[in-house]
Coordinates of C-alpha atoms in Angstrom, one line a residue:
X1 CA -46.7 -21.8 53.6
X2 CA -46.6 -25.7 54.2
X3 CA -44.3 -28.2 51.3
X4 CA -47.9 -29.5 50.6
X5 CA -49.3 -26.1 49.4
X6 CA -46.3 -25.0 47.0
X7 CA -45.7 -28.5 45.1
X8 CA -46.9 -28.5 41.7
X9 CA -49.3 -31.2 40.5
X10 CA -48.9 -32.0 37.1
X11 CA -52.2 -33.8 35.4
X12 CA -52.1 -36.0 31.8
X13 CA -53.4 -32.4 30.2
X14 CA -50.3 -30.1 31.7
X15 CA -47.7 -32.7 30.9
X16 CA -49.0 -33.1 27.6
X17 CA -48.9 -29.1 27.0
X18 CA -45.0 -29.5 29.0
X19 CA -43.8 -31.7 26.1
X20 CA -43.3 -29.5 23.4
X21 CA -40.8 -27.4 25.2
X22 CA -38.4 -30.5 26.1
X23 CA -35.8 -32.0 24.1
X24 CA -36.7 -35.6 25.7
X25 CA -33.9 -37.3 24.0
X26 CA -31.7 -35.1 25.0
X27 CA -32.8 -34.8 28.1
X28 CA -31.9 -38.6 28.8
X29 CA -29.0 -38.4 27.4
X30 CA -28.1 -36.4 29.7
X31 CA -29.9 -38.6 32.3
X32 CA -27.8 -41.6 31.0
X33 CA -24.6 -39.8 31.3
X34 CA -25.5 -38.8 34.7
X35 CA -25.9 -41.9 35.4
X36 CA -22.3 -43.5 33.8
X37 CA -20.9 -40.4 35.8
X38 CA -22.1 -41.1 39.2
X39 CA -24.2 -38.0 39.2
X40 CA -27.0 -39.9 39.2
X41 CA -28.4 -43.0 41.1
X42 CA -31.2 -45.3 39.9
X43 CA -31.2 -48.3 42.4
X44 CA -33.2 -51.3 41.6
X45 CA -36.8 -51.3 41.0
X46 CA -38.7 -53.1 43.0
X47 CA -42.0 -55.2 43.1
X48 CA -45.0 -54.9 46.0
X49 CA -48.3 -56.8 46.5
X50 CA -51.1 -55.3 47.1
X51 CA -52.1 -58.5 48.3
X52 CA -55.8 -61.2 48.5
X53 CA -54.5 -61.0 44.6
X54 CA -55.6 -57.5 44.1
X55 CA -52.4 -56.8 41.7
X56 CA -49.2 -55.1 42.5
X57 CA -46.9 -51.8 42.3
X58 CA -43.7 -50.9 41.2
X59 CA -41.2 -48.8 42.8
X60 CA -39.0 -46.9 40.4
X61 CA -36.7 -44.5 42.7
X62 CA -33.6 -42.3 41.2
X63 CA -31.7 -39.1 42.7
X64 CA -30.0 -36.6 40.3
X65 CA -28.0 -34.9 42.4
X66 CA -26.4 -31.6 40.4
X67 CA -30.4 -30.8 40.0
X68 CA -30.6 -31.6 44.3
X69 CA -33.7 -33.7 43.6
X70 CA -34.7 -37.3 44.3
X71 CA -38.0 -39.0 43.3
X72 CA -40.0 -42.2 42.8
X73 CA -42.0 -43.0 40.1
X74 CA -45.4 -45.6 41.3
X75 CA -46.2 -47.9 39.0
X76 CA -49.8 -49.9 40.3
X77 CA -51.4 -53.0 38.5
X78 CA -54.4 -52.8 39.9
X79 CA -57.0 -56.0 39.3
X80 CA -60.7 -55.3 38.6
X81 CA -63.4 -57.3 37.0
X82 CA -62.6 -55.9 33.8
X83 CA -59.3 -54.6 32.6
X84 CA -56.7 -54.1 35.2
X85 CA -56.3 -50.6 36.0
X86 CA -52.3 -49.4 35.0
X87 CA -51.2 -46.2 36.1
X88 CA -47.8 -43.8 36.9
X89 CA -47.5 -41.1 38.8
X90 CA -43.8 -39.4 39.9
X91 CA -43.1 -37.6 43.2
X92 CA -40.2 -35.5 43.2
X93 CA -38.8 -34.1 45.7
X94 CA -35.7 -31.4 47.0
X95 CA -32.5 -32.9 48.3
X96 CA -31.7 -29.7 50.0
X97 CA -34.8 -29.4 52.1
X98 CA -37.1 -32.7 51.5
X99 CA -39.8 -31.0 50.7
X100 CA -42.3 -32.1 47.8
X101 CA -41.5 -30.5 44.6
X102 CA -44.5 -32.0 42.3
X103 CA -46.7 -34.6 41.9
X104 CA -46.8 -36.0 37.7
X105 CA -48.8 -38.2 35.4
X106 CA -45.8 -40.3 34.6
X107 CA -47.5 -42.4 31.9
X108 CA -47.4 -40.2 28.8
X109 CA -44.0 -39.4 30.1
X110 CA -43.1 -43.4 30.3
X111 CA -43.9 -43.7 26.7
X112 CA -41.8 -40.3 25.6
X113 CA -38.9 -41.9 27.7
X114 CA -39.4 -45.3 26.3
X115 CA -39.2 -43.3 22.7
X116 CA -36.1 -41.4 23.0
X117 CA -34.3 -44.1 25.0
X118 CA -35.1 -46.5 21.6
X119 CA -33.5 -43.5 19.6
X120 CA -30.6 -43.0 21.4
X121 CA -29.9 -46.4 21.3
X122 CA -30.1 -46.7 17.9
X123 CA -27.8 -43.6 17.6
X124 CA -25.3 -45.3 19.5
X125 CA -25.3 -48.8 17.5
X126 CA -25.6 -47.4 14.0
X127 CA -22.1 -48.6 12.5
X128 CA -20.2 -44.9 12.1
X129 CA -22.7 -43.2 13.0
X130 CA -21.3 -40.4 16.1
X131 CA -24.5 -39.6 18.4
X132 CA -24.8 -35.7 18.6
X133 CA -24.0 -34.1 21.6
X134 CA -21.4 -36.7 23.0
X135 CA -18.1 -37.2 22.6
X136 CA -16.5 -40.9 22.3

């Protein structure tokens, strides 16, 4: 079996049916804490033309290394006649063996993320107010 045939593609509809099962904000905070821990990378997004003024992509890569996967998440702006065309899909991939693990819709997950990041944030702002599941 070839790494195309075993990744997992992951549509709007099957992410959408994923959500339920995920505590999202929880799951970044464990993402953020990762990340203040140097478990995790997330090095600098960056910018690329498609060029002739056809619009543009964003690059979005980030390793988490305890779970021995590393992935990018492609943002495109792409120009039409009409409205631009803005998508996200993330690739994720093994550490171990470099092999794809699954191919997402990232854009109802941007807007969970987006979500949860906002509550976390105002978790950890509210004066006295100790966010659940970490310790100061």
């Amino acid at each position: 079996m070839n790494a195309l045939s075993s990744i997992k593609l992951l549509d709007e509809a099957a992410v959408i049916d994923l959500l339920p099962t995920i505590d999202v904000v929880q799951t970044m905070r464990q993402l953020f804490c990762a990340l203040g821990e140097d478990r995790a990378v997330q090095p600098p997004q960056t910018l690329s033309l498609l060029g002739d003024a056809r619009g543009d992509f964003i690059t979005y890569p980030g390793v988490l290394t305890e779970r021995s996967v590393f992935g990018v998440k492609l943002s495109p702006y792409i120009v039409t006649d009409g409205r631009p065309i803005v998508t996200a899909w993330t690739l994720l991939m093994s550490s171990k063996t470099g092999a794809p693990l699954a191919l997402v819709d990232a854009s109802r997950l941007t807007t969970e993320r987006t979500g949860a990041t906002s509550a976390l944030a105002i978790d950890y702002r509210t004066p006295g107010r100790m966010p659940s599941g970490h310790n100061r």
